[in-house]
PDB file of C-alpha atoms in Angstrom:
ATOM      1  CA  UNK A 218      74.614 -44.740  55.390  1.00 51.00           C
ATOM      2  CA  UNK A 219      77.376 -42.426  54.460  1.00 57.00           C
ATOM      3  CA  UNK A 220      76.939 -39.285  53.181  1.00 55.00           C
ATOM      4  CA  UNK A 221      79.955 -38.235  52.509  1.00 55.00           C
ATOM      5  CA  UNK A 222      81.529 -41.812  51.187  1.00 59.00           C
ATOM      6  CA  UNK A 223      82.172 -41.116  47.599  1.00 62.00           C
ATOM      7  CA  UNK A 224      84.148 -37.367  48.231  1.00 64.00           C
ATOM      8  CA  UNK A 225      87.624 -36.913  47.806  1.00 71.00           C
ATOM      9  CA  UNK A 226      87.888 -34.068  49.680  1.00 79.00           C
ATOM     10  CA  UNK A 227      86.235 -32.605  52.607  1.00 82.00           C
ATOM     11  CA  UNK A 228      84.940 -29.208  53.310  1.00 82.00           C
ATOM     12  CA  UNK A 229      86.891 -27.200  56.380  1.00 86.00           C
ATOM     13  CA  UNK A 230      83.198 -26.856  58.258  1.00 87.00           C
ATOM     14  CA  UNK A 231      79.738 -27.891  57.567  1.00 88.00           C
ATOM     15  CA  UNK A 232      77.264 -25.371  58.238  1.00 85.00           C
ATOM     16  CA  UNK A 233      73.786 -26.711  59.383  1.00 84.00           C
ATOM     17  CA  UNK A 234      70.945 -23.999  60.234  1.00 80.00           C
ATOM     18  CA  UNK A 235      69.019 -26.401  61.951  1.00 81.00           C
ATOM     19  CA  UNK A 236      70.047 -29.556  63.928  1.00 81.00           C
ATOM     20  CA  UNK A 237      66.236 -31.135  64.073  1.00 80.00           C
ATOM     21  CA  UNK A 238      66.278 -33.842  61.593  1.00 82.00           C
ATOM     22  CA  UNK A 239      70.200 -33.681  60.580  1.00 82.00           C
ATOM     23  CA  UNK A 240      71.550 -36.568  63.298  1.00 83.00           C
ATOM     24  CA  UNK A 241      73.112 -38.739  60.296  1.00 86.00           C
ATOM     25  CA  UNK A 242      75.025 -35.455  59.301  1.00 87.00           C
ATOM     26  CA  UNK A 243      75.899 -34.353  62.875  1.00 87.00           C
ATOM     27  CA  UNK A 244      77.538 -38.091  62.927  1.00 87.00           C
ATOM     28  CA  UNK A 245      79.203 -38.219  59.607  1.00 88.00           C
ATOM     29  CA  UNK A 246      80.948 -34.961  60.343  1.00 89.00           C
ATOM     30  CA  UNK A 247      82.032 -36.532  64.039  1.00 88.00           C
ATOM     31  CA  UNK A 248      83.556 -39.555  62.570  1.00 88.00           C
ATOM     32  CA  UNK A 249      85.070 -37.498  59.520  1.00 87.00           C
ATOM     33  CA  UNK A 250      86.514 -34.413  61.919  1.00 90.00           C
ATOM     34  CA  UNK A 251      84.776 -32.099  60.594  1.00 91.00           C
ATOM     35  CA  UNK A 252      83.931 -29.310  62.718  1.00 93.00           C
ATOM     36  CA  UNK A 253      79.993 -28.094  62.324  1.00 91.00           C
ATOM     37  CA  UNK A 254      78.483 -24.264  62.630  1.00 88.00           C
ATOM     38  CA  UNK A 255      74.569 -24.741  63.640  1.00 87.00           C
ATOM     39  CA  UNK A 256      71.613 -21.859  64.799  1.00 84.00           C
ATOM     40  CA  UNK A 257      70.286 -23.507  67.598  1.00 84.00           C
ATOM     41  CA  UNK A 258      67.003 -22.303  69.619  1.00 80.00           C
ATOM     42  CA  UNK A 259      66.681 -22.236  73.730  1.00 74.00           C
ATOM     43  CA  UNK A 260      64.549 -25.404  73.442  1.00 73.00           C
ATOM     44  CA  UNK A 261      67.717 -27.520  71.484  1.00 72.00           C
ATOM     45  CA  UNK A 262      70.145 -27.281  74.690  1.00 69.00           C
ATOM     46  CA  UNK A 263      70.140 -30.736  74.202  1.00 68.00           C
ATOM     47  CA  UNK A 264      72.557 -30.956  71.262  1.00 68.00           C
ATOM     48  CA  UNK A 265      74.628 -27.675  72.090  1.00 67.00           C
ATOM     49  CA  UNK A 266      77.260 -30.540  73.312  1.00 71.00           C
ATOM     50  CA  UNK A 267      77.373 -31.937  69.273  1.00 77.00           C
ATOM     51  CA  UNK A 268      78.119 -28.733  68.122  1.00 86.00           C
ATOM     52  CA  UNK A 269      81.439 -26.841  68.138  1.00 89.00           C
ATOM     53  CA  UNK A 270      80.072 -23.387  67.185  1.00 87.00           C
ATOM     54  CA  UNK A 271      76.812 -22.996  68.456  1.00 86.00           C
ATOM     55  CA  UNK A 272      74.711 -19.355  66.941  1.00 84.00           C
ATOM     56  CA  UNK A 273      72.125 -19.144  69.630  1.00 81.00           C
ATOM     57  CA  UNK A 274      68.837 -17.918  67.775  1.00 81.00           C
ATOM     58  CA  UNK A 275      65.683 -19.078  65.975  1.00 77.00           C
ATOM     59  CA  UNK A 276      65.661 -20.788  62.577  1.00 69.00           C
ATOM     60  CA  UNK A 277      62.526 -19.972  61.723  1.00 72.00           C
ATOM     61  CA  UNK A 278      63.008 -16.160  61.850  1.00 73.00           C
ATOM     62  CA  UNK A 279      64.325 -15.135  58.488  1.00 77.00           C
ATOM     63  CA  UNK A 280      66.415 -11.812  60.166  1.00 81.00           C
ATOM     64  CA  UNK A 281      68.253 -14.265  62.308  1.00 79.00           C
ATOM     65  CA  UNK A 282      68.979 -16.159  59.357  1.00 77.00           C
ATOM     66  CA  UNK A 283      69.930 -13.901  57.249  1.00 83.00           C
ATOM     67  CA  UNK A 284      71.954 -11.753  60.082  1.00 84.00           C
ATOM     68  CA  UNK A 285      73.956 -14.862  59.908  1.00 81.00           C
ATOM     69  CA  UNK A 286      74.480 -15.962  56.713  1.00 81.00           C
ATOM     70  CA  UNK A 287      76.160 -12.004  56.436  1.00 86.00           C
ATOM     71  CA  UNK A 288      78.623 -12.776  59.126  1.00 83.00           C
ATOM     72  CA  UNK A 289      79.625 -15.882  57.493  1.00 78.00           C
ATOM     73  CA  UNK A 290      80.158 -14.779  54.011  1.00 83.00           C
ATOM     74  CA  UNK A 291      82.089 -11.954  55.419  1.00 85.00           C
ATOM     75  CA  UNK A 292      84.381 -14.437  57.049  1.00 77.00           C
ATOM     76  CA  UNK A 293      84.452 -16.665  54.412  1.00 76.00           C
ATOM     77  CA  UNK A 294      85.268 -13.941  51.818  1.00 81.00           C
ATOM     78  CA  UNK A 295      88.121 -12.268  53.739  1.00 75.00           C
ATOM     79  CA  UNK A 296      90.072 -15.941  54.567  1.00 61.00           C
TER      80      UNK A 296
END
């Protein structure tokens, strides 16, 4: 299944806070070139290779998160 089939354009990255359950959108960004941004735990070292900007830290803590999701907008504001 393709997720991304019916877009015109792509996005620059895809930003995924989680890769447990996301393999079809790991793989649609690999075969599209897009690069992807995930928060990965200690325990997911087994997917650090899938990613090409690994944030080491834990999903499910919500200062992590959001400690995060600050960087990014800043970057993404100021391109």
């Amino acid at each position: 299944k393709k997720i991304l089939k019916r877009r015109k354009e792509f996005p620059d990255v895809a930003i995924i806070l989680s890769p447990v359950g996301y393999d079809s959108y790991f793989a649609e960004c690999r075969r599209l070139g897009i690069p992807i941004i995930c928060i990965i735990g200690k325990e997911e070292r087994d997917v650090f290779n899938d990613i090409d900007y690994p944030l080491i830290g834990d999903c499910s803590d919500c200062t992590v998160l959001l400690s995060y999701i600050k960087i990014l907008n800043h970057f993404l504001n100021n391109k």
